[in-house]
Amino acid sequence: MNFLAVIGRITFSFLQAAGRLGVFAATSLSHMFSPPFYMRSLIKQMMTIGYYSLPVVGLTALFTGAALALNIYEGGSRFNAESALPSIVVIGIVRELGPVLCGLIVAGRVSASMAAELGTMRVTEQIDAMATLSTDPYKYLIAPRIIATTLMMPFMLVIVADVVGVMGGFLIATGKLNFNAGNYMSLTMDFLEATDVYASLTKAAVFGFFISLMGCYHGFYSRGGAQGVGISTTNAVVSACMLILLSNYIVTELFFAS
Amino acid sequence: MTNIPKISLKGLHKEFGKKVVLDSLDLDVMPGESMVIIGGSGSGKSVMLKCILGLLHPERGSIKVDGEETVNLRGNGRKNLQKKFGMLFQGGALFDSIPVWENVAFGLLAENKVTRTQAKEIAVENLRRVGLSPDVAELSPAELSGGMQKRVGLARAIAIKPEIIFFDEPTTGLDPIMADVINELIVERVKEMGVTALTITHDMSSVRKIADKVAMIYKGNIIWTGPRSDIDHSGNAYVEQFIHGKAEGPIQMEILKA
Ligand SMILES: Nc1ncnc2c1ncn2[C@@H]1O[C@H](COP(=O)(O)OP(=O)(O)OP(=O)(O)O)[C@@H](O)[C@H]1O
Ligand SMILES: [Mg+2]
């Protein structure tokens, strides 16, 4: 009896949360496409989310590409397939590791800071104050963040992650594993297809949307002072990471499963 | 003088879960009047203001502004109504990501009727009216003392030239001299602009300085109203206890019951 009641309560609160998130996402989307647009906020967000994430995204991609090249060389040598290294590195990075690692890093950086900032604004009544000053918080706070992240992920961060990741593999292969530089590059370019790049950018945009949606949603509905903001921040990062991994599988399936 | 109240609350009811905060509350505020609400901590004063501002939605009851029902207003109707209100929040609620002058000019910039240069001039002028020098304009709100933050909040509330201003505990946490300065500013600005004012306070010297009329809220209900001159001989045991700050009397604090 009790057990059923618990299941029922959990199901109910899950549906309630899902419904609230759905309404939040729909409201945010409708505000993204209707004026007024706050260009100053948008540009500021693009700078903090895109430009200032570059160093950490670049370093992550560089070392991942390098480690990938070492692994594939060693693993491949067990059945004399070392020459497949350039193609495996480029596919691995562009289709999968570039967007996913970049997404996870940016989730840690950006959804956490969005949730903390909006959460603090919520508990100190700044969001209420904004509404009394003829400014819609969805337009001023949420829309610029979601637009900026959804654009900067594909058109800045993941492109950089892909290129730097491949470069990481290239540096190890030519510097340590005696590959010929020209040969390596031409193998890489020959193997890479337009679909791989489209998939990479699609993933990046989807991840960017989820990162900012989770950061804004959890921040916007924060309650209960500093502790509440801490909880929202954790929830934002965890849920963004889960959604990234889940949607990564779905986008991969849509693009490449035949 | 017209007979239509500027603000008229009838049977206002608000609860959070099982906790009833406003229990069929009635209150009328006439145009140009300065009404002060007194009442213990947690008696629902801030919640009442937030219901009038549309930041919280009451379960039942009516809120009329200039004789028009506002409870179910949405979209543009709500937006136009917001323009009538200015609010000084209990915690200040200044936007800490932008400098002081942008805080003060926030409502003006949101309406897009002035350029940034003009907005800054207006902001500096409003800061001067609350006794702050122009060099404060460039500071960030976090660099100000509590009293200065209250004054910036006041400047922000009057900058949009509202018809109705709410002050939520304008003097709490200030030294007696600064409190008196704020009280005086409120009286001057209210008289000068001819606005309707609704002030919440625990501070009896504030009441004596600001109020035309006083209302006492207790357990979500207005239990006494009268002109300022009557508070010292109200004949109401609750009011007597409150203004003299005695522990014994009909008002039992929550701590005693727990
Ligand atoms: N968002 C909310 N969710 C749940 N309960 C709330 C919320 N806001 C206020 N309350 C509850 O409503 C009651 C009244 O709160 P309110 O802020 O109106 O008190 P107040 O009269 O302004 O007190 P104070 O003088 O201390 O500011 C409190 O008991 C509070 O716990
Ligand atoms: Mg209060």
XYZ file of C-alpha atoms and ligand atoms in Angstrom:
548
model
C 0.000 0.000 0.000
C 2.569 2.473 1.183
C 4.865 1.431 -1.592
C 2.230 2.250 -4.200
C 1.649 5.616 -2.591
C 5.354 6.401 -2.824
C 5.484 5.352 -6.486
C 2.420 7.463 -7.138
C 3.887 10.498 -5.449
C 7.191 10.178 -7.304
C 5.396 9.798 -10.634
C 3.207 12.762 -9.877
C 6.057 15.083 -8.913
C 8.037 13.917 -11.948
C 5.145 14.779 -14.266
C 4.716 18.107 -12.491
C 8.407 18.979 -12.962
C 8.321 17.842 -16.598
C 5.249 19.969 -17.211
C 6.817 23.016 -15.607
C 10.003 22.551 -17.641
C 7.916 22.171 -20.796
C 6.073 25.407 -20.109
C 9.354 27.156 -19.278
C 10.965 25.974 -22.527
C 7.936 26.986 -24.613
C 7.743 30.425 -22.965
C 11.471 30.974 -23.464
C 11.253 29.991 -27.131
C 8.323 32.296 -27.794
C 10.220 35.193 -26.199
C 13.355 34.448 -28.234
C 11.520 35.237 -31.456
C 9.491 38.296 -30.491
C 10.723 41.855 -29.809
C 12.127 43.662 -27.923
C 15.561 42.106 -28.355
C 18.252 43.080 -25.896
C 21.337 43.220 -28.106
C 23.686 44.415 -25.367
C 22.797 41.440 -23.179
C 23.117 39.084 -26.129
C 26.587 40.322 -27.039
C 27.703 40.191 -23.412
C 26.483 36.608 -23.122
C 28.163 35.624 -26.395
C 31.445 36.939 -25.056
C 31.246 35.168 -21.690
C 29.899 31.912 -23.075
C 31.844 31.711 -26.333
C 35.058 33.637 -26.143
C 35.903 33.004 -22.494
C 35.271 29.259 -22.824
C 37.823 28.950 -25.624
C 40.937 28.257 -23.492
C 39.422 25.412 -21.508
C 37.687 23.912 -24.553
C 40.894 24.174 -26.593
C 43.044 22.489 -23.943
C 40.537 19.692 -23.446
C 40.371 19.006 -27.175
C 44.155 19.162 -27.631
C 44.924 16.565 -24.962
C 42.016 14.351 -25.946
C 43.163 14.299 -29.580
C 46.707 13.511 -28.499
C 45.664 10.682 -26.177
C 43.311 9.300 -28.806
C 46.144 9.135 -31.346
C 48.400 7.272 -28.889
C 45.673 4.796 -28.013
C 44.684 4.071 -31.580
C 48.293 3.648 -32.673
C 49.021 1.188 -29.909
C 45.704 -0.649 -30.286
C 45.886 -0.631 -34.081
C 49.404 -2.052 -34.109
C 48.052 -5.295 -32.670
C 46.527 -6.077 -36.066
C 48.752 -3.953 -38.272
C 46.209 -1.184 -38.744
C 48.334 1.785 -37.625
C 47.725 3.487 -40.954
C 44.036 3.928 -40.088
C 45.070 6.356 -37.337
C 44.336 9.670 -39.126
C 40.879 8.593 -40.226
C 39.892 7.188 -36.840
C 41.121 10.296 -35.056
C 39.187 12.660 -37.305
C 35.972 10.627 -37.133
C 36.265 10.114 -33.394
C 36.882 13.755 -32.702
C 34.466 15.352 -35.127
C 31.522 13.019 -34.716
C 31.783 12.296 -31.047
C 34.502 13.558 -28.735
C 34.674 17.166 -29.934
C 31.012 17.986 -29.365
C 30.485 15.757 -26.317
C 33.556 16.845 -24.355
C 33.033 20.455 -25.331
C 29.389 20.128 -24.232
C 30.276 18.620 -20.877
C 32.962 21.222 -20.182
C 30.667 24.081 -21.157
C 27.856 22.527 -19.085
C 30.130 22.652 -16.047
C 31.146 26.194 -16.758
C 28.086 27.845 -18.220
C 25.019 26.113 -16.764
C 26.539 26.397 -13.315
C 27.157 30.102 -13.651
C 23.723 30.737 -15.188
C 21.971 28.842 -12.408
C 23.998 30.603 -9.717
C 23.492 34.060 -11.213
C 19.769 33.728 -11.951
C 19.229 31.889 -8.658
C 20.825 34.720 -6.717
C 18.738 37.211 -8.678
C 15.632 35.214 -7.801
C 16.274 34.958 -4.065
C 17.340 38.610 -3.752
C 14.125 39.651 -5.581
C 16.010 41.143 -8.538
C 13.816 39.161 -10.946
C 10.692 40.563 -9.269
C 12.168 44.056 -9.400
C 12.814 43.672 -13.120
C 9.184 42.800 -13.765
C 8.088 46.000 -12.010
C 10.345 48.040 -14.313
C 8.568 47.176 -17.580
C 11.103 44.488 -18.410
C 10.190 40.881 -19.038
C 12.781 38.657 -17.323
C 12.282 36.027 -20.021
C 13.346 38.539 -22.640
C 16.102 40.288 -20.727
C 17.655 37.337 -18.887
C 16.645 34.040 -20.466
C 16.374 34.654 -24.211
C 19.889 36.163 -24.621
C 21.451 33.283 -22.683
C 19.727 30.565 -24.699
C 20.362 32.258 -28.044
C 24.009 32.938 -27.206
C 24.753 29.382 -26.062
C 22.883 27.740 -28.941
C 24.862 29.855 -31.424
C 28.289 29.882 -29.781
C 28.447 26.123 -29.221
C 28.354 25.178 -32.938
C 29.811 28.294 -34.540
C 32.693 28.866 -32.199
C 33.410 26.282 -29.526
C 32.821 22.971 -31.270
C 34.519 24.092 -34.483
C 37.536 24.994 -32.376
C 37.298 21.725 -30.415
C 37.158 19.700 -33.645
C 40.085 21.472 -35.288
C 42.256 21.525 -32.159
C 41.397 17.895 -31.371
C 42.517 16.765 -34.814
C 45.623 18.927 -34.400
C 46.378 17.150 -31.114
C 46.334 13.814 -32.926
C 48.392 15.248 -35.752
C 51.101 16.590 -33.418
C 51.520 13.241 -31.670
C 51.391 11.260 -34.908
C 53.990 13.372 -36.698
C 56.151 14.247 -33.701
C 56.262 10.914 -31.953
C 54.861 8.166 -34.151
C 56.806 9.004 -37.347
C 53.856 9.835 -39.590
C 54.522 12.038 -42.599
C 52.790 15.418 -42.069
C 51.457 15.891 -45.616
C 50.351 12.305 -45.780
C 48.538 12.556 -42.439
C 46.663 15.686 -43.466
C 45.550 14.326 -46.801
C 44.347 11.078 -45.211
C 42.404 13.153 -42.705
C 40.794 15.377 -45.307
C 39.990 12.459 -47.631
C 38.199 10.605 -44.948
C 36.177 13.430 -43.486
C 32.709 13.829 -44.988
C 30.315 16.731 -44.922
C 27.825 14.643 -42.906
C 30.384 14.277 -40.124
C 30.666 18.034 -39.864
C 26.894 18.546 -39.990
C 26.437 15.964 -37.238
C 29.087 17.689 -35.137
C 27.440 21.092 -35.494
C 23.938 19.731 -34.933
C 25.063 18.081 -31.717
C 26.736 21.307 -30.654
C 23.574 23.351 -31.168
C 21.387 20.799 -29.382
C 23.828 20.602 -26.464
C 24.058 24.389 -26.307
C 20.278 24.639 -26.094
C 20.093 22.092 -23.269
C 23.023 23.634 -21.358
C 21.423 27.068 -21.293
C 17.886 25.756 -20.774
C 18.964 23.788 -17.697
C 21.044 26.646 -16.301
C 18.211 29.147 -16.748
C 15.424 26.825 -15.615
C 17.087 25.774 -12.374
C 18.262 29.307 -11.630
C 14.891 30.880 -12.404
C 13.060 28.525 -10.048
C 15.585 28.723 -7.204
C 14.210 29.215 -3.748
C 15.454 29.331 -0.205
C 18.577 31.488 -0.016
C 22.188 30.464 -0.536
C 21.511 26.791 0.046
C 18.730 26.794 -2.532
C 21.038 28.437 -5.074
C 23.668 25.755 -4.374
C 21.132 23.009 -5.010
C 19.950 24.639 -8.256
C 23.522 24.923 -9.472
C 24.197 21.240 -8.880
C 20.905 20.241 -10.487
C 21.610 22.431 -13.506
C 24.999 20.840 -14.185
C 23.863 17.263 -13.565
C 20.714 17.553 -15.665
C 22.572 19.347 -18.476
C 25.189 16.574 -18.584
C 22.525 13.857 -18.630
C 20.623 15.581 -21.431
C 23.844 15.990 -23.425
C 24.673 12.284 -23.230
C 21.092 11.257 -23.986
C 20.632 13.613 -26.917
C 24.088 12.678 -28.200
C 22.880 9.136 -28.651
C 19.671 10.261 -30.336
C 21.399 12.626 -32.781
C 24.000 9.941 -33.603
C 21.203 7.479 -34.274
C 19.418 9.975 -36.527
C 22.535 10.754 -38.564
C 24.400 7.482 -38.801
C 22.212 4.470 -38.047
C 21.134 2.898 -41.301
C -11.188 64.425 -4.614
C -12.816 61.441 -6.267
C -14.433 58.634 -4.353
C -12.792 55.868 -6.317
C -9.933 54.397 -4.300
C -6.570 54.273 -6.060
C -6.124 50.754 -4.757
C -8.952 48.624 -3.442
C -8.479 45.111 -2.075
C -11.554 42.981 -1.344
C -11.514 39.513 0.177
C -7.921 38.931 -0.863
C -6.831 35.381 -0.081
C -3.377 33.920 -0.591
C -1.948 30.675 0.679
C 1.274 28.744 0.192
C 0.409 25.073 0.393
C -1.539 24.712 3.614
C -0.263 27.966 5.068
C -2.801 30.775 4.772
C -0.965 34.109 4.562
C -3.710 36.528 3.502
C -7.165 35.644 4.789
C -9.882 37.629 3.014
C -8.133 40.953 3.437
C -9.819 44.289 2.658
C -8.023 47.599 2.199
C -8.720 50.886 0.405
C -6.083 53.492 -0.401
C -7.355 56.829 -1.708
C -5.531 58.848 -4.406
C -2.697 60.986 -3.080
C -2.871 59.341 0.305
C 0.137 58.012 2.179
C -0.935 54.767 3.807
C 1.366 52.948 6.200
C 0.889 49.276 7.036
C 2.232 48.010 10.321
C 2.274 44.441 11.562
C 4.548 41.741 12.886
C 7.119 39.812 10.951
C 5.570 37.167 8.732
C 2.071 38.649 8.910
C 1.890 38.833 5.092
C 2.773 42.457 4.389
C 5.270 41.801 1.608
C 3.018 39.110 0.145
C 0.181 41.651 -0.046
C 2.347 44.100 -2.023
C 3.488 41.334 -4.363
C -0.115 40.358 -5.023
C -0.967 43.952 -5.981
C 2.096 44.073 -8.244
C 1.053 40.823 -9.938
C 4.214 39.015 -8.820
C 2.093 36.553 -6.833
C -1.382 35.344 -7.782
C -4.013 35.306 -5.053
C -6.339 32.297 -4.858
C -9.407 34.462 -4.333
C -10.449 38.073 -4.024
C -10.304 41.257 -5.998
C -7.574 43.867 -6.544
C -8.823 47.061 -8.169
C -6.516 49.834 -9.314
C -8.309 53.046 -10.307
C -11.529 51.083 -10.082
C -10.446 48.386 -12.548
C -10.051 44.738 -11.711
C -6.442 43.592 -12.188
C -6.253 40.049 -10.837
C -6.490 38.307 -14.189
C -4.641 40.880 -16.271
C -2.027 39.415 -18.616
C 0.150 40.570 -21.494
C -0.182 44.211 -22.493
C -2.833 45.045 -19.927
C -0.495 43.893 -17.173
C 2.399 45.776 -18.772
C 0.500 49.045 -18.855
C -0.580 48.543 -15.268
C 3.026 47.931 -14.176
C 3.925 51.418 -15.384
C 1.742 52.895 -12.651
C 3.795 51.238 -9.918
C 7.200 51.942 -8.436
C 8.549 49.665 -5.757
C 11.331 49.900 -3.210
C 12.062 46.297 -2.284
C 12.743 45.184 1.255
C 16.235 43.957 0.354
C 16.933 46.702 -2.189
C 16.963 44.208 -5.079
C 19.450 46.298 -7.068
C 20.804 44.612 -10.202
C 24.388 43.841 -9.304
C 25.622 43.145 -12.830
C 25.176 46.769 -13.948
C 26.379 50.100 -12.486
C 24.251 52.255 -10.192
C 23.144 54.716 -12.873
C 21.867 51.909 -15.124
C 19.924 50.570 -12.171
C 18.245 53.921 -11.696
C 17.563 54.333 -15.417
C 16.552 50.695 -15.943
C 12.844 51.358 -16.389
C 13.483 54.271 -18.758
C 15.913 52.290 -20.900
C 13.443 49.404 -21.010
C 10.808 51.657 -22.522
C 13.286 52.715 -25.199
C 12.142 56.316 -25.067
C 15.533 57.812 -24.179
C 19.101 57.347 -25.405
C 21.723 56.017 -23.019
C 23.265 59.475 -22.635
C 19.907 61.019 -21.716
C 19.143 58.106 -19.397
C 22.393 58.700 -17.576
C 21.598 62.389 -17.084
C 18.167 61.512 -15.705
C 19.742 58.906 -13.432
C 22.256 61.385 -12.037
C 19.435 63.875 -11.454
C 17.414 61.255 -9.560
C 20.454 60.253 -7.518
C 20.884 63.902 -6.558
C 17.264 63.978 -5.378
C 17.984 61.180 -2.916
C 21.142 62.912 -1.775
C 23.750 60.915 -3.676
C 26.579 62.554 -5.604
C 27.173 61.914 -9.313
C 30.327 59.872 -8.697
C 28.184 57.154 -7.113
C 26.636 56.633 -10.558
C 29.574 54.653 -11.907
C 29.935 52.352 -8.903
C 28.564 48.854 -8.758
C 25.729 48.274 -6.229
C 27.945 45.875 -4.278
C 30.290 48.777 -3.491
C 27.571 50.716 -1.628
C 26.599 50.638 2.037
C 23.126 49.457 3.032
C 21.820 53.009 3.426
C 23.160 54.043 0.034
C 21.572 50.960 -1.529
C 18.208 51.945 -0.043
C 18.607 55.399 -1.520
C 19.502 54.008 -4.939
C 16.444 51.761 -4.683
C 14.377 54.838 -3.908
C 15.879 56.712 -6.877
C 15.065 53.732 -9.123
C 11.471 53.651 -7.888
C 10.854 57.369 -8.517
C 12.761 57.588 -11.814
C 9.907 56.004 -13.748
C 7.484 58.648 -12.391
C 4.932 56.183 -11.070
C 1.435 57.058 -9.836
C 1.711 54.639 -6.934
C 4.840 53.853 -4.912
C 5.342 50.934 -2.551
C 8.015 51.117 0.107
C 8.746 47.795 1.782
C 10.512 48.519 5.070
C 12.512 51.504 3.808
C 14.334 52.096 7.099
C 15.004 48.588 8.413
C 18.662 47.997 9.199
C 19.643 51.669 9.104
C 20.940 53.846 11.898
C 18.358 56.305 13.332
C 19.807 59.293 11.513
C 19.935 57.597 8.138
C 16.433 56.248 8.794
C 15.215 59.779 9.368
C 16.936 60.963 6.189
C 15.141 58.238 4.215
C 11.804 59.070 5.858
C 12.248 62.685 4.953
C 13.145 61.811 1.369
C 10.023 59.695 1.100
C 7.807 62.472 2.434
C 9.387 65.056 0.113
C 9.226 62.901 -3.013
C 5.677 61.762 -2.311
C 4.445 65.317 -1.758
C 6.404 66.675 -4.708
C 5.144 64.050 -7.133
C 1.639 63.854 -5.696
C 1.704 60.077 -5.758
C -0.222 57.529 -3.756
C 2.113 55.775 -1.353
C 1.851 52.471 0.467
C 4.596 51.899 3.015
C 5.317 48.862 5.139
C 7.296 49.398 8.275
C 8.027 48.227 11.816
C 9.526 51.554 12.659
C 7.177 53.776 14.691
C 9.160 56.948 14.002
C 8.667 56.196 10.316
C 4.943 55.811 10.853
C 4.698 59.164 12.611
C 6.675 60.867 9.870
C 5.259 59.344 6.693
C 1.682 58.307 7.357
C -1.578 60.052 6.532
C -3.353 56.862 7.450
C -2.241 53.734 9.281
C -3.481 50.168 8.923
C -2.517 47.251 11.098
C -2.285 43.763 9.635
C -2.512 40.702 11.856
C -2.817 37.066 10.763
C -3.525 38.012 7.176
C -6.229 40.517 7.970
C -6.447 44.277 8.400
C -7.638 44.616 12.000
C -7.504 48.372 12.393
C -7.311 51.484 10.194
C -7.303 55.098 11.144
C -5.597 58.457 10.673
C -2.104 58.906 12.071
C -3.371 61.087 14.900
C -5.431 58.172 16.217
C -2.711 55.587 16.688
C -1.847 56.661 20.201
C -5.450 56.268 21.353
C -6.737 53.626 18.985
C -8.556 51.696 21.692
C -7.348 48.550 19.968
C -5.326 46.201 22.160
C -3.338 44.826 19.210
C -2.313 48.266 17.999
C -1.444 49.364 21.535
C 0.774 46.338 22.015
C 2.483 46.826 18.674
C 3.297 50.510 18.954
C 4.651 50.084 22.459
C 6.517 46.923 21.542
C 5.377 44.872 24.530
C 5.750 41.111 24.774
C 2.534 40.770 26.783
C -0.767 41.288 25.028
C -3.162 39.691 22.566
C -0.465 39.212 19.910
C 1.299 35.927 20.531
C 4.563 35.612 18.632
C 5.060 32.390 16.651
C 8.097 31.509 18.775
C 6.020 31.272 21.936
C 3.576 28.865 20.355
C 6.184 26.586 18.800
N 7.228 32.413 -1.960
C 6.785 31.937 -0.784
N 6.600 30.621 -0.607
C 6.136 30.138 0.564
N 5.839 30.885 1.630
C 6.018 32.214 1.527
C 6.509 32.815 0.311
N 6.587 34.151 0.499
C 6.167 34.365 1.760
N 5.840 33.218 2.385
C 5.310 33.088 3.746
O 4.302 34.039 3.930
C 4.378 34.613 5.213
C 4.329 36.115 5.116
O 5.496 36.574 4.479
P 5.784 38.108 4.220
O 7.080 38.175 3.478
O 4.609 38.747 3.603
O 5.985 38.638 5.687
P 6.131 40.161 6.117
O 4.861 40.531 6.767
O 6.600 40.979 4.975
O 7.267 40.020 7.228
P 8.571 40.926 7.446
O 8.113 42.085 8.232
O 9.447 40.043 8.261
O 9.113 41.271 6.124
C 5.659 34.109 5.851
O 5.291 33.214 6.875
C 6.386 33.383 4.772
O 6.915 32.189 5.285
Mg 8.344 41.771 4.354
